[in-house]
PDB file of C-alpha atoms in Angstrom:
ATOM      1  CA  MET H   1     -36.593  36.203 -15.381  1.00 55.00           C
ATOM      2  CA  MET H   2     -35.637  35.802 -11.728  1.00 53.00           C
ATOM      3  CA  MET H   3     -36.616  33.530  -8.899  1.00 55.00           C
ATOM      4  CA  THR H   4     -37.075  34.640  -5.334  1.00 55.00           C
ATOM      5  CA  ILE H   5     -36.459  32.238  -2.485  1.00 56.00           C
ATOM      6  CA  ALA H   6     -37.445  32.959   1.111  1.00 54.00           C
ATOM      7  CA  GLY H   7     -34.925  31.781   3.682  1.00 55.00           C
ATOM      8  CA  PRO H   8     -35.446  30.832   7.327  1.00 61.00           C
ATOM      9  CA  ILE H   9     -35.216  34.454   8.446  1.00 61.00           C
ATOM     10  CA  HIS H  10     -37.489  35.592   5.634  1.00 59.00           C
ATOM     11  CA  ALA H  11     -34.564  37.076   3.732  1.00 61.00           C
ATOM     12  CA  GLN H  12     -35.039  37.164   0.007  1.00 71.00           C
ATOM     13  CA  VAL H  13     -32.429  35.645  -2.246  1.00 71.00           C
ATOM     14  CA  VAL H  14     -32.639  36.492  -5.934  1.00 79.00           C
ATOM     15  CA  ILE H  15     -31.338  33.882  -8.397  1.00 77.00           C
ATOM     16  CA  TYR H  16     -30.863  34.824 -12.045  1.00 81.00           C
ATOM     17  CA  PRO H  17     -30.877  31.888 -14.522  1.00 78.00           C
ATOM     18  CA  ARG H  18     -27.997  33.348 -16.555  1.00 81.00           C
ATOM     19  CA  GLU H  19     -25.808  33.249 -13.439  1.00 82.00           C
ATOM     20  CA  VAL H  20     -26.681  29.579 -12.890  1.00 77.00           C
ATOM     21  CA  VAL H  21     -25.750  28.769 -16.497  1.00 78.00           C
ATOM     22  CA  ALA H  22     -22.502  30.738 -16.204  1.00 79.00           C
ATOM     23  CA  ALA H  23     -21.607  28.893 -13.000  1.00 79.00           C
ATOM     24  CA  ALA H  24     -22.224  25.526 -14.698  1.00 77.00           C
ATOM     25  CA  ILE H  25     -19.979  26.491 -17.633  1.00 82.00           C
ATOM     26  CA  VAL H  26     -17.210  27.663 -15.312  1.00 81.00           C
ATOM     27  CA  GLY H  27     -17.525  24.408 -13.351  1.00 81.00           C
ATOM     28  CA  ASP H  28     -17.046  22.385 -16.556  1.00 80.00           C
ATOM     29  CA  ILE H  29     -13.972  24.423 -17.494  1.00 85.00           C
ATOM     30  CA  VAL H  30     -12.448  23.912 -14.032  1.00 83.00           C
ATOM     31  CA  ARG H  31     -13.031  20.126 -14.218  1.00 82.00           C
ATOM     32  CA  ASP H  32     -11.443  19.956 -17.698  1.00 80.00           C
ATOM     33  CA  ARG H  33      -8.371  21.880 -16.554  1.00 84.00           C
ATOM     34  CA  GLN H  34      -8.012  19.669 -13.478  1.00 82.00           C
ATOM     35  CA  ALA H  35      -8.184  16.550 -15.663  1.00 77.00           C
ATOM     36  CA  GLU H  36      -5.455  17.983 -17.936  1.00 80.00           C
ATOM     37  CA  ARG H  37      -3.205  18.714 -14.926  1.00 80.00           C
ATOM     38  CA  GLU H  38      -3.688  15.196 -13.580  1.00 76.00           C
ATOM     39  CA  ALA H  39      -2.937  13.706 -17.013  1.00 71.00           C
ATOM     40  CA  ARG H  40       0.369  15.611 -17.130  1.00 75.00           C
ATOM     41  CA  ARG H  41       1.304  14.395 -13.634  1.00 73.00           C
ATOM     42  CA  THR H  42       0.528  10.716 -14.303  1.00 68.00           C
ATOM     43  CA  PRO H  43       0.545  10.240 -18.091  1.00 61.00           C
ATOM     44  CA  TYR H  44       0.293   6.441 -17.974  1.00 58.00           C
ATOM     45  CA  ALA H  45      -2.547   6.171 -15.481  1.00 55.00           C
ATOM     46  CA  SER H  46      -5.766   6.172 -17.453  1.00 48.00           C
ATOM     47  CA  PRO H  47      -8.820   6.248 -15.261  1.00 51.00           C
ATOM     48  CA  GLY H  48     -11.819   4.687 -16.851  1.00 50.00           C
ATOM     49  CA  TYR H  49      -9.863   2.811 -19.514  1.00 57.00           C
ATOM     50  CA  GLY H  50      -7.915   0.053 -17.831  1.00 71.00           C
ATOM     51  CA  SER H  51      -6.104  -0.942 -14.705  1.00 82.00           C
ATOM     52  CA  ILE H  52      -2.544  -1.258 -16.069  1.00 87.00           C
ATOM     53  CA  ALA H  53      -0.628   1.684 -14.609  1.00 86.00           C
ATOM     54  CA  SER H  54       2.987   0.452 -14.312  1.00 90.00           C
ATOM     55  CA  ALA H  55       5.662  -1.232 -16.400  1.00 92.00           C
ATOM     56  CA  GLU H  56       5.499  -4.309 -14.163  1.00 93.00           C
ATOM     57  CA  ALA H  57       1.726  -4.629 -14.659  1.00 92.00           C
ATOM     58  CA  ALA H  58       2.221  -4.176 -18.422  1.00 93.00           C
ATOM     59  CA  ARG H  59       4.838  -6.972 -18.501  1.00 94.00           C
ATOM     60  CA  ASP H  60       2.567  -9.306 -16.544  1.00 93.00           C
ATOM     61  CA  ALA H  61      -0.514  -8.613 -18.657  1.00 93.00           C
ATOM     62  CA  CYS H  62       1.350  -8.945 -21.958  1.00 94.00           C
ATOM     63  CA  ALA H  63       3.090 -12.159 -20.890  1.00 94.00           C
ATOM     64  CA  ALA H  64      -0.272 -13.641 -19.912  1.00 93.00           C
ATOM     65  CA  LYS H  65      -1.815 -12.698 -23.279  1.00 93.00           C
ATOM     66  CA  ALA H  66       1.177 -14.063 -25.221  1.00 93.00           C
ATOM     67  CA  LEU H  67       1.096 -17.344 -23.285  1.00 93.00           C
ATOM     68  CA  TYR H  68      -2.636 -17.670 -23.929  1.00 92.00           C
ATOM     69  CA  GLN H  69      -2.151 -17.140 -27.672  1.00 91.00           C
ATOM     70  CA  ALA H  70       0.819 -19.535 -27.863  1.00 91.00           C
ATOM     71  CA  GLY H  71      -1.203 -22.409 -26.422  1.00 89.00           C
ATOM     72  CA  PRO H  72      -1.653 -24.439 -23.245  1.00 88.00           C
ATOM     73  CA  ALA H  73       1.848 -25.993 -23.180  1.00 89.00           C
ATOM     74  CA  SER H  74       3.649 -22.659 -23.617  1.00 93.00           C
ATOM     75  CA  ARG H  75       5.836 -20.907 -21.059  1.00 94.00           C
ATOM     76  CA  LEU H  76       7.726 -17.646 -20.797  1.00 94.00           C
ATOM     77  CA  ILE H  77      11.471 -17.718 -21.512  1.00 93.00           C
ATOM     78  CA  GLY H  78      13.215 -15.155 -19.332  1.00 90.00           C
ATOM     79  CA  PRO H  79      11.670 -11.866 -18.285  1.00 91.00           C
ATOM     80  CA  ALA H  80       9.695  -9.714 -20.706  1.00 93.00           C
ATOM     81  CA  HIS H  81      11.068  -6.189 -21.230  1.00 93.00           C
ATOM     82  CA  ALA H  82       8.817  -3.106 -21.155  1.00 93.00           C
ATOM     83  CA  SER H  83       9.751   0.216 -22.740  1.00 92.00           C
ATOM     84  CA  THR H  84       7.853   3.467 -22.330  1.00 90.00           C
ATOM     85  CA  MET H  85       5.670   4.943 -25.082  1.00 86.00           C
ATOM     86  CA  SER H  86       3.608   8.142 -25.042  1.00 80.00           C
ATOM     87  CA  THR H  87       0.364   6.435 -23.991  1.00 80.00           C
ATOM     88  CA  GLY H  88       1.663   3.303 -22.287  1.00 87.00           C
ATOM     89  CA  TRP H  89       4.274   0.607 -22.855  1.00 90.00           C
ATOM     90  CA  GLU H  90       5.634  -1.729 -25.490  1.00 93.00           C
ATOM     91  CA  VAL H  91       6.562  -5.147 -24.119  1.00 95.00           C
ATOM     92  CA  GLU H  92       8.879  -7.652 -25.822  1.00 95.00           C
ATOM     93  CA  GLY H  93       9.655 -11.185 -24.785  1.00 95.00           C
ATOM     94  CA  THR H  94       9.821 -14.812 -25.879  1.00 95.00           C
ATOM     95  CA  VAL H  95       7.573 -17.777 -25.201  1.00 95.00           C
ATOM     96  CA  THR H  96       8.255 -21.392 -25.993  1.00 93.00           C
ATOM     97  CA  SER H  97       5.631 -23.801 -27.259  1.00 89.00           C
ATOM     98  CA  GLN H  98       5.397 -27.042 -29.223  1.00 86.00           C
ATOM     99  CA  ASN H  99       6.495 -25.055 -32.306  1.00 82.00           C
ATOM    100  CA  GLY H 100       9.698 -23.788 -30.664  1.00 89.00           C
ATOM    101  CA  ASP H 101      10.651 -20.379 -29.338  1.00 92.00           C
ATOM    102  CA  ILE H 102       8.340 -17.544 -30.411  1.00 92.00           C
ATOM    103  CA  PRO H 103       9.248 -13.864 -29.869  1.00 94.00           C
ATOM    104  CA  PHE H 104       6.317 -11.555 -29.130  1.00 95.00           C
ATOM    105  CA  VAL H 105       5.598  -7.833 -29.086  1.00 95.00           C
ATOM    106  CA  CYS H 106       2.713  -6.365 -27.111  1.00 93.00           C
ATOM    107  CA  SER H 107       1.297  -2.838 -26.786  1.00 92.00           C
ATOM    108  CA  VAL H 108      -0.362  -1.441 -23.679  1.00 91.00           C
ATOM    109  CA  ARG H 109      -2.278   1.770 -24.322  1.00 87.00           C
ATOM    110  CA  ASN H 110      -4.541   3.708 -22.000  1.00 81.00           C
ATOM    111  CA  GLY H 111      -4.252   1.088 -19.300  1.00 85.00           C
ATOM    112  CA  SER H 112      -5.216  -1.949 -21.416  1.00 88.00           C
ATOM    113  CA  VAL H 113      -3.480  -4.440 -23.673  1.00 89.00           C
ATOM    114  CA  SER H 114      -4.205  -3.190 -27.186  1.00 88.00           C
ATOM    115  CA  GLY H 115      -2.514  -5.963 -29.137  1.00 89.00           C
ATOM    116  CA  VAL H 116      -0.150  -8.943 -29.054  1.00 92.00           C
ATOM    117  CA  LEU H 117       1.865 -10.112 -32.038  1.00 91.00           C
ATOM    118  CA  LEU H 118       3.528 -13.540 -31.979  1.00 91.00           C
ATOM    119  CA  ARG H 119       6.321 -13.624 -34.596  1.00 87.00           C
ATOM    120  CA  GLN H 120       6.132 -17.194 -35.847  1.00 72.00           C
TER     121      GLN H 120
END
């Protein structure tokens, strides 16, 4: 099957459906390869998942989550420390609340806080 299209100068252009399908497949392959290259260049930036793309942003987000879980009278003791993981960061720190000092561990994966553990 083929389609014929008349242009402005009455030139005929022949379009074969199999060529359109092949072009779409090649386009998908090119987009996948580009996404893989970008992921290798910026392994911690995760478009579409979350906005946390730096160690500083991970520390801030994890400290905020830990303070929220510890309660309204809690506060951060010293700076939280972020260490690199394959898909993000692990953040450790300490908050103080009415129950005393509470160490916490937090994971940031794919640009979002994936979990906070308060060690009470």
